[in-house]
GROMACS .gro file of N, CA and C in nm:
model
  528
    1MET      N    1   0.495   5.801  -0.564
    1MET     CA    2   0.600   5.720  -0.621
    1MET      C    3   0.675   5.641  -0.514
    2GLU      N    4   0.702   5.703  -0.400
    2GLU     CA    5   0.770   5.634  -0.291
    2GLU      C    6   0.684   5.521  -0.235
    3MET      N    7   0.554   5.540  -0.230
    3MET     CA    8   0.464   5.438  -0.177
    3MET      C    9   0.463   5.314  -0.266
    4ALA      N   10   0.466   5.332  -0.397
    4ALA     CA   11   0.466   5.220  -0.490
    4ALA      C   12   0.593   5.137  -0.475
    5ILE      N   13   0.704   5.201  -0.450
    5ILE     CA   14   0.830   5.130  -0.433
    5ILE      C   15   0.827   5.048  -0.305
    6CYS      N   16   0.770   5.104  -0.197
    6CYS     CA   17   0.761   5.032  -0.070
    6CYS      C   18   0.672   4.910  -0.082
    7VAL      N   19   0.558   4.921  -0.150
    7VAL     CA   20   0.466   4.810  -0.167
    7VAL      C   21   0.533   4.699  -0.248
    8ALA      N   22   0.604   4.738  -0.354
    8ALA     CA   23   0.671   4.639  -0.439
    8ALA      C   24   0.780   4.566  -0.362
    9SER      N   25   0.859   4.637  -0.283
    9SER     CA   26   0.965   4.570  -0.209
    9SER      C   27   0.906   4.479  -0.100
   10GLY      N   28   0.795   4.520  -0.040
   10GLY     CA   29   0.728   4.436   0.059
   10GLY      C   30   0.675   4.308  -0.003
   11ALA      N   31   0.623   4.318  -0.124
   11ALA     CA   32   0.573   4.200  -0.193
   11ALA      C   33   0.687   4.105  -0.227
   12LEU      N   34   0.803   4.157  -0.266
   12LEU     CA   35   0.919   4.072  -0.297
   12LEU      C   36   0.969   4.000  -0.172
   13VAL      N   37   0.975   4.072  -0.060
   13VAL     CA   38   1.019   4.010   0.065
   13VAL      C   39   0.920   3.902   0.107
   14GLY      N   40   0.790   3.930   0.095
   14GLY     CA   41   0.688   3.831   0.130
   14GLY      C   42   0.697   3.707   0.043
   15ALA      N   43   0.717   3.726  -0.087
   15ALA     CA   44   0.730   3.612  -0.179
   15ALA      C   45   0.855   3.530  -0.146
   16ALA      N   46   0.964   3.596  -0.112
   16ALA     CA   47   1.087   3.524  -0.075
   16ALA      C   48   1.067   3.444   0.052
   17MET      N   49   0.994   3.499   0.149
   17MET     CA   50   0.968   3.427   0.274
   17MET      C   51   0.883   3.304   0.248
   18VAL      N   52   0.779   3.317   0.165
   18VAL     CA   53   0.693   3.204   0.133
   18VAL      C   54   0.774   3.095   0.061
   19ALA      N   55   0.859   3.135  -0.034
   19ALA     CA   56   0.941   3.038  -0.106
   19ALA      C   57   1.038   2.968  -0.012
   20SER      N   58   1.095   3.041   0.082
   20SER     CA   59   1.188   2.982   0.178
   20SER      C   60   1.115   2.883   0.270
   21GLN      N   61   0.996   2.919   0.317
   21GLN     CA   62   0.919   2.830   0.402
   21GLN      C   63   0.878   2.703   0.327
   22GLU      N   64   0.842   2.716   0.200
   22GLU     CA   65   0.804   2.600   0.119
   22GLU      C   66   0.924   2.508   0.098
   23ALA      N   67   1.041   2.565   0.071
   23ALA     CA   68   1.162   2.483   0.053
   23ALA      C   69   1.197   2.410   0.182
   24THR      N   70   1.181   2.476   0.296
   24THR     CA   71   1.208   2.413   0.426
   24THR      C   72   1.110   2.299   0.450
   25ARG      N   73   0.982   2.322   0.421
   25ARG     CA   74   0.881   2.219   0.438
   25ARG      C   75   0.910   2.098   0.351
   26ARG      N   76   0.950   2.120   0.226
   26ARG     CA   77   0.982   2.008   0.135
   26ARG      C   78   1.103   1.929   0.183
   27ARG      N   79   1.207   1.999   0.233
   27ARG     CA   80   1.324   1.928   0.286
   27ARG      C   81   1.287   1.844   0.407
   28ARG      N   82   1.203   1.900   0.495
   28ARG     CA   83   1.159   1.826   0.614
   28ARG      C   84   1.078   1.703   0.574
   29GLU      N   85   0.987   1.717   0.477
   29GLU     CA   86   0.908   1.604   0.431
   29GLU      C   87   0.995   1.496   0.367
   30ALA      N   88   1.095   1.538   0.287
   30ALA     CA   89   1.185   1.441   0.223
   30ALA      C   90   1.262   1.363   0.329
   31PHE      N   91   1.309   1.432   0.432
   31PHE     CA   92   1.381   1.366   0.541
   31PHE      C   93   1.291   1.268   0.614
   32MET      N   94   1.167   1.310   0.645
   32MET     CA   95   1.073   1.221   0.714
   32MET      C   96   1.037   1.102   0.626
   33ARG      N   97   1.021   1.124   0.495
   33ARG     CA   98   0.988   1.016   0.403
   33ARG      C   99   1.100   0.912   0.402
   34GLN      N  100   1.226   0.957   0.397
   34GLN     CA  101   1.339   0.865   0.400
   34GLN      C  102   1.340   0.786   0.531
   35GLY      N  103   1.312   0.853   0.642
   35GLY     CA  104   1.306   0.784   0.771
   35GLY      C  105   1.197   0.680   0.775
   36ASP      N  106   1.080   0.712   0.719
   36ASP     CA  107   0.969   0.616   0.713
   36ASP      C  108   1.007   0.495   0.630
   37GLN      N  109   1.073   0.518   0.517
   37GLN     CA  110   1.110   0.407   0.430
   37GLN      C  111   1.211   0.315   0.498
   38VAL      N  112   1.308   0.373   0.569
   38VAL     CA  113   1.406   0.292   0.641
   38VAL      C  114   1.337   0.211   0.750
   39LEU      N  115   1.245   0.274   0.824
   39LEU     CA  116   1.172   0.206   0.930
   39LEU      C  117   1.089   0.090   0.873
   40GLN      N  118   1.020   0.112   0.763
   40GLN     CA  119   0.938   0.006   0.702
   40GLN      C  120   1.027  -0.110   0.656
   41ARG      N  121   1.143  -0.081   0.596
   41ARG     CA  122   1.234  -0.189   0.552
   41ARG      C  123   1.285  -0.269   0.671
   42LEU      N  124   1.322  -0.199   0.778
   42LEU     CA  125   1.372  -0.269   0.897
   42LEU      C  126   1.266  -0.359   0.957
   43LEU      N  127   1.142  -0.310   0.964
   43LEU     CA  128   1.037  -0.387   1.029
   43LEU      C  129   0.980  -0.496   0.939
   44SER      N  130   1.005  -0.490   0.810
   44SER     CA  131   0.954  -0.595   0.721
   44SER      C  132   1.041  -0.721   0.730
   45ASN      N  133   1.158  -0.710   0.790
   45ASN     CA  134   1.247  -0.825   0.807
   45ASN      C  135   1.268  -0.849   0.956
   46PRO      N  136   1.207  -0.952   1.013
   46PRO     CA  137   1.217  -0.976   1.158
   46PRO      C  138   1.360  -0.988   1.209
   47ASN      N  139   1.453  -1.030   1.124
   47ASN     CA  140   1.593  -1.043   1.167
   47ASN      C  141   1.657  -0.908   1.195
   48GLN      N  142   1.598  -0.801   1.143
   48GLN     CA  143   1.658  -0.669   1.160
   48GLN      C  144   1.597  -0.590   1.276
   49LEU      N  145   1.506  -0.650   1.353
   49LEU     CA  146   1.445  -0.578   1.464
   49LEU      C  147   1.548  -0.537   1.569
   50SER      N  148   1.647  -0.622   1.593
   50SER     CA  149   1.751  -0.584   1.690
   50SER      C  150   1.830  -0.464   1.640
   51GLU      N  151   1.851  -0.457   1.508
   51GLU     CA  152   1.918  -0.342   1.449
   51GLU      C  153   1.835  -0.216   1.467
   52LEU      N  154   1.704  -0.228   1.451
   52LEU     CA  155   1.615  -0.114   1.471
   52LEU      C  156   1.624  -0.063   1.615
   53LYS      N  157   1.622  -0.155   1.710
   53LYS     CA  158   1.632  -0.114   1.850
   53LYS      C  159   1.766  -0.046   1.878
   54ARG      N  160   1.873  -0.097   1.818
   54ARG     CA  161   2.005  -0.037   1.840
   54ARG      C  162   2.012   0.104   1.781
   55VAL      N  163   1.963   0.120   1.658
   55VAL     CA  164   1.970   0.249   1.590
   55VAL      C  165   1.883   0.353   1.659
   56SER      N  166   1.765   0.316   1.698
   56SER     CA  167   1.671   0.413   1.755
   56SER      C  168   1.680   0.423   1.907
   57ARG      N  169   1.760   0.337   1.969
   57ARG     CA  170   1.775   0.335   2.115
   57ARG      C  171   1.640   0.322   2.185
   58MET      N  172   1.557   0.236   2.129
   58MET     CA  173   1.424   0.213   2.185
   58MET      C  174   1.433   0.110   2.297
   59PRO      N  175   1.363   0.134   2.408
   59PRO     CA  176   1.360   0.031   2.512
   59PRO      C  177   1.279  -0.089   2.465
   60ASP      N  178   1.301  -0.203   2.526
   60ASP     CA  179   1.231  -0.326   2.488
   60ASP      C  180   1.080  -0.312   2.499
   61GLU      N  181   1.034  -0.233   2.593
   61GLU     CA  182   0.889  -0.222   2.614
   61GLU      C  183   0.825  -0.106   2.537
   62ALA      N  184   0.895  -0.047   2.441
   62ALA     CA  185   0.839   0.063   2.362
   62ALA      C  186   0.724   0.012   2.275
   63LEU      N  187   0.617   0.090   2.266
   63LEU     CA  188   0.501   0.053   2.186
   63LEU      C  189   0.526   0.083   2.039
   64VAL      N  190   0.491  -0.010   1.953
   64VAL     CA  191   0.495   0.010   1.808
   64VAL      C  192   0.358  -0.031   1.756
   65TRP      N  193   0.291   0.060   1.687
   65TRP     CA  194   0.157   0.034   1.634
   65TRP      C  195   0.168  -0.015   1.490
   66PHE      N  196   0.085  -0.113   1.456
   66PHE     CA  197   0.084  -0.170   1.322
   66PHE      C  198  -0.056  -0.162   1.263
   67ILE      N  199  -0.061  -0.159   1.132
   67ILE     CA  200  -0.187  -0.176   1.058
   67ILE      C  201  -0.174  -0.310   0.987
   68ILE      N  202  -0.267  -0.399   1.013
   68ILE     CA  203  -0.265  -0.532   0.952
   68ILE      C  204  -0.381  -0.539   0.854
   69VAL      N  205  -0.350  -0.574   0.730
   69VAL     CA  206  -0.452  -0.583   0.625
   69VAL      C  207  -0.450  -0.725   0.569
   70HIS      N  208  -0.566  -0.791   0.571
   70HIS     CA  209  -0.578  -0.924   0.513
   70HIS      C  210  -0.666  -0.916   0.390
   71VAL      N  211  -0.615  -0.967   0.278
   71VAL     CA  212  -0.692  -0.974   0.154
   71VAL      C  213  -0.724  -1.120   0.131
   72GLY      N  214  -0.852  -1.153   0.133
   72GLY     CA  215  -0.897  -1.292   0.118
   72GLY      C  216  -0.947  -1.318  -0.022
   73VAL      N  217  -1.072  -1.361  -0.032
   73VAL     CA  218  -1.133  -1.395  -0.160
   73VAL      C  219  -1.202  -1.271  -0.217
   74ALA      N  220  -1.175  -1.242  -0.342
   74ALA     CA  221  -1.234  -1.126  -0.409
   74ALA      C  222  -1.335  -1.171  -0.513
   75SER      N  223  -1.451  -1.108  -0.516
   75SER     CA  224  -1.552  -1.132  -0.618
   75SER      C  225  -1.521  -1.039  -0.736
   76LEU      N  226  -1.507  -1.095  -0.855
   76LEU     CA  227  -1.461  -1.020  -0.972
   76LEU      C  228  -1.557  -1.034  -1.089
   77ALA      N  229  -1.538  -0.950  -1.189
   77ALA     CA  230  -1.616  -0.961  -1.313
   77ALA      C  231  -1.574  -1.088  -1.387
   78THR      N  232  -1.668  -1.151  -1.456
   78THR     CA  233  -1.638  -1.277  -1.526
   78THR      C  234  -1.538  -1.258  -1.639
   79LYS      N  235  -1.522  -1.137  -1.690
   79LYS     CA  236  -1.426  -1.115  -1.799
   79LYS      C  237  -1.281  -1.135  -1.752
   80LEU      N  238  -1.258  -1.142  -1.622
   80LEU     CA  239  -1.123  -1.163  -1.570
   80LEU      C  240  -1.088  -1.311  -1.549
   81VAL      N  241  -1.180  -1.403  -1.583
   81VAL     CA  242  -1.154  -1.547  -1.565
   81VAL      C  243  -1.029  -1.585  -1.643
   82GLY      N  244  -0.940  -1.658  -1.577
   82GLY     CA  245  -0.816  -1.704  -1.640
   82GLY      C  246  -0.701  -1.605  -1.629
   83GLU      N  247  -0.727  -1.483  -1.583
   83GLU     CA  248  -0.620  -1.383  -1.569
   83GLU      C  249  -0.540  -1.408  -1.442
   84ARG      N  250  -0.412  -1.378  -1.446
   84ARG     CA  251  -0.325  -1.384  -1.328
   84ARG      C  252  -0.333  -1.247  -1.260
   85LEU      N  253  -0.373  -1.244  -1.133
   85LEU     CA  254  -0.401  -1.118  -1.064
   85LEU      C  255  -0.322  -1.106  -0.934
   86LYS      N  256  -0.308  -0.983  -0.886
   86LYS     CA  257  -0.256  -0.955  -0.753
   86LYS      C  258  -0.316  -0.823  -0.708
   87VAL      N  259  -0.311  -0.798  -0.577
   87VAL     CA  260  -0.360  -0.671  -0.523
   87VAL      C  261  -0.239  -0.597  -0.468
   88ARG      N  262  -0.226  -0.471  -0.508
   88ARG     CA  263  -0.119  -0.384  -0.457
   88ARG      C  264  -0.181  -0.294  -0.351
   89LEU      N  265  -0.125  -0.297  -0.230
   89LEU     CA  266  -0.173  -0.217  -0.118
   89LEU      C  267  -0.074  -0.106  -0.090
   90LYS      N  268  -0.125   0.013  -0.062
   90LYS     CA  269  -0.038   0.124  -0.026
   90LYS      C  270  -0.090   0.188   0.101
   91HIS      N  271   0.001   0.213   0.195
   91HIS     CA  272  -0.033   0.284   0.319
   91HIS      C  273   0.025   0.424   0.307
   92GLY      N  274  -0.062   0.525   0.313
   92GLY     CA  275  -0.019   0.664   0.303
   92GLY      C  276  -0.082   0.732   0.184
   93GLY      N  277  -0.058   0.862   0.174
   93GLY     CA  278  -0.115   0.942   0.065
   93GLY      C  279  -0.033   0.929  -0.062
   94GLN      N  280  -0.083   0.991  -0.168
   94GLN     CA  281  -0.017   0.985  -0.297
   94GLN      C  282   0.118   1.055  -0.289
   95GLY      N  283   0.223   0.990  -0.337
   95GLY     CA  284   0.356   1.049  -0.335
   95GLY      C  285   0.435   1.019  -0.209
   96TRP      N  286   0.369   0.970  -0.106
   96TRP     CA  287   0.437   0.939   0.019
   96TRP      C  288   0.369   0.819   0.080
   97SER      N  289   0.408   0.700   0.036
   97SER     CA  290   0.341   0.580   0.082
   97SER      C  291   0.437   0.462   0.085
   98VAL      N  292   0.393   0.356   0.152
   98VAL     CA  293   0.468   0.231   0.159
   98VAL      C  294   0.380   0.125   0.092
   99ALA      N  295   0.439   0.046   0.003
   99ALA     CA  296   0.360  -0.049  -0.076
   99ALA      C  297   0.389  -0.194  -0.035
  100ARG      N  298   0.286  -0.276  -0.045
  100ARG     CA  299   0.296  -0.421  -0.027
  100ARG      C  300   0.212  -0.485  -0.138
  101GLU      N  301   0.240  -0.612  -0.168
  101GLU     CA  302   0.163  -0.683  -0.270
  101GLU      C  303   0.117  -0.817  -0.215
  102THR      N  304   0.001  -0.862  -0.261
  102THR     CA  305  -0.049  -0.992  -0.222
  102THR      C  306   0.018  -1.099  -0.306
  103ALA      N  307  -0.008  -1.222  -0.271
  103ALA     CA  308   0.035  -1.334  -0.355
  103ALA      C  309  -0.044  -1.328  -0.486
  104GLU      N  310   0.012  -1.382  -0.591
  104GLU     CA  311  -0.060  -1.388  -0.719
  104GLU      C  312  -0.166  -1.496  -0.712
  105SER      N  313  -0.276  -1.473  -0.784
  105SER     CA  314  -0.386  -1.570  -0.787
  105SER      C  315  -0.451  -1.567  -0.923
  106ASP      N  316  -0.504  -1.682  -0.965
  106ASP     CA  317  -0.577  -1.688  -1.091
  106ASP      C  318  -0.725  -1.663  -1.065
  107ALA      N  319  -0.789  -1.585  -1.153
  107ALA     CA  320  -0.933  -1.564  -1.144
  107ALA      C  321  -1.002  -1.689  -1.196
  108LEU      N  322  -1.088  -1.748  -1.112
  108LEU     CA  323  -1.156  -1.873  -1.146
  108LEU      C  324  -1.301  -1.847  -1.184
  109PRO      N  325  -1.357  -1.935  -1.268
  109PRO     CA  326  -1.497  -1.917  -1.305
  109PRO      C  327  -1.589  -1.935  -1.185
  110PRO      N  328  -1.710  -1.884  -1.193
  110PRO     CA  329  -1.799  -1.886  -1.077
  110PRO      C  330  -1.842  -2.024  -1.031
  111ALA      N  331  -1.836  -2.126  -1.115
  111ALA     CA  332  -1.884  -2.258  -1.075
  111ALA      C  333  -1.778  -2.340  -1.002
  112VAL      N  334  -1.658  -2.285  -0.986
  112VAL     CA  335  -1.549  -2.358  -0.920
  112VAL      C  336  -1.510  -2.280  -0.795
  113GLN      N  337  -1.494  -2.348  -0.686
  113GLN     CA  338  -1.453  -2.282  -0.563
  113GLN      C  339  -1.337  -2.358  -0.502
  114ALA      N  340  -1.234  -2.286  -0.459
  114ALA     CA  341  -1.118  -2.349  -0.397
  114ALA      C  342  -1.152  -2.389  -0.255
  115THR      N  343  -1.103  -2.504  -0.215
  115THR     CA  344  -1.115  -2.548  -0.077
  115THR      C  345  -0.975  -2.550  -0.019
  116PRO      N  346  -0.933  -2.440   0.050
  116PRO     CA  347  -0.795  -2.429   0.094
  116PRO      C  348  -0.752  -2.542   0.187
  117ALA      N  349  -0.840  -2.590   0.274
  117ALA     CA  350  -0.801  -2.693   0.370
  117ALA      C  351  -0.763  -2.823   0.299
  118LEU      N  352  -0.830  -2.852   0.189
  118LEU     CA  353  -0.804  -2.978   0.118
  118LEU      C  354  -0.710  -2.958  -0.001
  119GLY      N  355  -0.691  -2.831  -0.042
  119GLY     CA  356  -0.606  -2.804  -0.157
  119GLY      C  357  -0.666  -2.853  -0.286
  120THR      N  358  -0.799  -2.866  -0.293
  120THR     CA  359  -0.864  -2.916  -0.414
  120THR      C  360  -0.968  -2.816  -0.462
  121LEU      N  361  -1.024  -2.845  -0.577
  121LEU     CA  362  -1.132  -2.764  -0.631
  121LEU      C  363  -1.260  -2.845  -0.628
  122GLU      N  364  -1.368  -2.779  -0.596
  122GLU     CA  365  -1.496  -2.848  -0.598
  122GLU      C  366  -1.598  -2.758  -0.666
  123THR      N  367  -1.702  -2.818  -0.723
  123THR     CA  368  -1.806  -2.742  -0.789
  123THR      C  369  -1.917  -2.711  -0.689
  124VAL      N  370  -1.958  -2.585  -0.686
  124VAL     CA  371  -2.067  -2.545  -0.597
  124VAL      C  372  -2.169  -2.467  -0.679
  125GLU      N  373  -2.287  -2.455  -0.626
  125GLU     CA  374  -2.393  -2.381  -0.695
  125GLU      C  375  -2.370  -2.232  -0.674
  126VAL      N  376  -2.347  -2.160  -0.783
  126VAL     CA  377  -2.322  -2.016  -0.776
  126VAL      C  378  -2.452  -1.945  -0.741
  127GLY      N  379  -2.441  -1.841  -0.661
  127GLY     CA  380  -2.559  -1.767  -0.620
  127GLY      C  381  -2.619  -1.823  -0.493
  128SER      N  382  -2.567  -1.933  -0.443
  128SER     CA  383  -2.619  -1.988  -0.318
  128SER      C  384  -2.558  -1.912  -0.201
  129SER      N  385  -2.618  -1.924  -0.085
  129SER     CA  386  -2.567  -1.854   0.032
  129SER      C  387  -2.432  -1.911   0.075
  130ALA      N  388  -2.397  -2.031   0.031
  130ALA     CA  389  -2.270  -2.092   0.070
  130ALA      C  390  -2.152  -2.021   0.006
  131THR      N  391  -2.169  -1.968  -0.116
  131THR     CA  392  -2.055  -1.906  -0.185
  131THR      C  393  -2.043  -1.759  -0.152
  132GLY      N  394  -2.152  -1.687  -0.136
  132GLY     CA  395  -2.146  -1.543  -0.113
  132GLY      C  396  -2.118  -1.465  -0.240
  133PHE      N  397  -2.120  -1.530  -0.357
  133PHE     CA  398  -2.094  -1.464  -0.484
  133PHE      C  399  -2.222  -1.454  -0.565
  134GLU      N  400  -2.227  -1.353  -0.650
  134GLU     CA  401  -2.340  -1.340  -0.741
  134GLU      C  402  -2.320  -1.434  -0.859
  135LYS      N  403  -2.428  -1.457  -0.934
  135LYS     CA  404  -2.422  -1.551  -1.047
  135LYS      C  405  -2.322  -1.509  -1.155
  136ASP      N  406  -2.311  -1.380  -1.183
  136ASP     CA  407  -2.224  -1.333  -1.291
  136ASP      C  408  -2.090  -1.282  -1.240
  137SER      N  409  -2.028  -1.354  -1.149
  137SER     CA  410  -1.899  -1.309  -1.098
  137SER      C  411  -1.801  -1.426  -1.091
  138SER      N  412  -1.675  -1.392  -1.108
  138SER     CA  413  -1.569  -1.490  -1.087
  138SER      C  414  -1.504  -1.454  -0.954
  139PHE      N  415  -1.400  -1.527  -0.916
  139PHE     CA  416  -1.336  -1.494  -0.789
  139PHE      C  417  -1.188  -1.529  -0.795
  140ALA      N  418  -1.112  -1.470  -0.703
  140ALA     CA  419  -0.970  -1.502  -0.686
  140ALA      C  420  -0.942  -1.503  -0.537
  141ASP      N  421  -0.866  -1.602  -0.493
  141ASP     CA  422  -0.832  -1.615  -0.351
  141ASP      C  423  -0.687  -1.573  -0.331
  142PHE      N  424  -0.665  -1.453  -0.275
  142PHE     CA  425  -0.531  -1.399  -0.255
  142PHE      C  426  -0.471  -1.448  -0.123
  143ASP      N  427  -0.553  -1.461  -0.019
  143ASP     CA  428  -0.514  -1.512   0.111
  143ASP      C  429  -0.376  -1.460   0.155
  144THR      N  430  -0.364  -1.328   0.165
  144THR     CA  431  -0.237  -1.264   0.202
  144THR      C  432  -0.262  -1.162   0.312
  145THR      N  433  -0.177  -1.163   0.412
  145THR     CA  434  -0.182  -1.064   0.519
  145THR      C  435  -0.060  -0.975   0.508
  146SER      N  436  -0.082  -0.842   0.508
  146SER     CA  437   0.026  -0.746   0.499
  146SER      C  438   0.035  -0.666   0.628
  147LEU      N  439   0.156  -0.630   0.664
  147LEU     CA  440   0.182  -0.556   0.787
  147LEU      C  441   0.242  -0.421   0.752
  148PHE      N  442   0.184  -0.315   0.806
  148PHE     CA  443   0.236  -0.180   0.789
  148PHE      C  444   0.262  -0.122   0.927
  149VAL      N  445   0.370  -0.047   0.941
  149VAL     CA  446   0.399   0.022   1.066
  149VAL      C  447   0.322   0.153   1.066
  150TRP      N  448   0.247   0.177   1.173
  150TRP     CA  449   0.174   0.303   1.185
  150TRP      C  450   0.279   0.411   1.207
  151SER      N  451   0.288   0.505   1.117
  151SER     CA  452   0.393   0.607   1.122
  151SER      C  453   0.331   0.746   1.126
  152ILE      N  454   0.396   0.836   1.196
  152ILE     CA  455   0.346   0.974   1.208
  152ILE      C  456   0.346   1.043   1.073
  153GLY      N  457   0.447   1.015   0.990
  153GLY     CA  458   0.459   1.084   0.862
  153GLY      C  459   0.359   1.040   0.757
  154LEU      N  460   0.304   0.920   0.770
  154LEU     CA  461   0.212   0.869   0.668
  154LEU      C  462   0.067   0.890   0.709
  155GLN      N  463  -0.015   0.925   0.612
  155GLN     CA  464  -0.158   0.939   0.640
  155GLN      C  465  -0.215   0.801   0.674
  156PRO      N  466  -0.309   0.794   0.769
  156PRO     CA  467  -0.370   0.664   0.803
  156PRO      C  468  -0.470   0.624   0.695
  157LEU      N  469  -0.418   0.584   0.581
  157LEU     CA  470  -0.499   0.558   0.462
  157LEU      C  471  -0.444   0.433   0.394
  158ILE      N  472  -0.531   0.339   0.359
  158ILE     CA  473  -0.491   0.220   0.283
  158ILE      C  474  -0.556   0.228   0.146
  159ARG      N  475  -0.475   0.221   0.041
  159ARG     CA  476  -0.525   0.225  -0.097
  159ARG      C  477  -0.499   0.089  -0.161
  160LEU      N  478  -0.594   0.043  -0.241
  160LEU     CA  479  -0.587  -0.089  -0.306
  160LEU      C  480  -0.593  -0.073  -0.457
  161ARG      N  481  -0.515  -0.157  -0.527
  161ARG     CA  482  -0.524  -0.164  -0.673
  161ARG      C  483  -0.522  -0.310  -0.714
  162LEU      N  484  -0.620  -0.350  -0.793
  162LEU     CA  485  -0.621  -0.484  -0.851
  162LEU      C  486  -0.542  -0.477  -0.981
  163GLN      N  487  -0.442  -0.565  -0.994
  163GLN     CA  488  -0.357  -0.563  -1.112
  163GLN      C  489  -0.356  -0.700  -1.180
  164ARG      N  490  -0.340  -0.698  -1.313
  164ARG     CA  491  -0.333  -0.824  -1.388
  164ARG      C  492  -0.200  -0.830  -1.462
  165ARG      N  493  -0.150  -0.953  -1.474
  165ARG     CA  494  -0.021  -0.974  -1.541
  165ARG      C  495  -0.038  -0.956  -1.691
  166ARG      N  496   0.052  -0.881  -1.748
  166ARG     CA  497   0.057  -0.861  -1.892
  166ARG      C  498   0.178  -0.937  -1.947
  167ARG      N  499   0.216  -0.907  -2.067
  167ARG     CA  500   0.333  -0.971  -2.127
  167ARG      C  501   0.462  -0.931  -2.057
  168HIS      N  502   0.560  -1.018  -2.060
  168HIS     CA  503   0.695  -0.992  -2.012
  168HIS      C  504   0.700  -0.955  -1.863
  169GLY      N  505   0.607  -1.008  -1.785
  169GLY     CA  506   0.609  -0.985  -1.641
  169GLY      C  507   0.562  -0.848  -1.597
  170LEU      N  508   0.507  -0.768  -1.687
  170LEU     CA  509   0.456  -0.636  -1.651
  170LEU      C  510   0.314  -0.649  -1.596
  171TRP      N  511   0.275  -0.556  -1.512
  171TRP     CA  512   0.142  -0.557  -1.451
  171TRP      C  513   0.068  -0.430  -1.489
  172SER      N  514  -0.063  -0.443  -1.513
  172SER     CA  515  -0.146  -0.326  -1.540
  172SER      C  516  -0.262  -0.323  -1.442
  173THR      N  517  -0.307  -0.203  -1.409
  173THR     CA  518  -0.414  -0.186  -1.313
  173THR      C  519  -0.549  -0.214  -1.379
  174VAL      N  520  -0.628  -0.299  -1.314
  174VAL     CA  521  -0.762  -0.336  -1.361
  174VAL      C  522  -0.866  -0.252  -1.290
  175GLY      N  523  -0.845  -0.227  -1.162
  175GLY     CA  524  -0.941  -0.149  -1.085
  175GLY      C  525  -0.882  -0.105  -0.953
  176TRP      N  526  -0.945  -0.005  -0.894
  176TRP     CA  527  -0.904   0.042  -0.762
  176TRP      C  528  -1.022   0.089  -0.684
   0.00000   0.00000   0.00000
């Protein structure tokens, strides 16, 4: 009988220790997440870089690592022709990430290709080596570069979601 009481009390103490460690870990992660979000906001606005240096007391020659992601022309299913699209990029794991969005773009039919230098549209032969697209695909030119600060707290992971505009300015995910 005495042995059963000792085992039960040991299990309760062990469970309390695990719960305490988990609560401490969650508080630490929440604090780091808030710090990452503040850092990302500061670095997304070049006018605030001096504020970042003042707050963090970083020397002028301190290294800051960035992840640069460029989203160019996307080959899409023809059923998306005429849809207003954007790509949502996230740096980090699920539940702890920093998001950026590309410029909005219209999905164009496969026989039309944008010429950015001239700002015009021209017809090209689909399926030719000049387009790089298959015959049954449409395309959208997002031409957006996003900047993410490489952070210790965030996983080195970039996630993409293609979204289309719905009614009343809402967006729904088409693919990822």
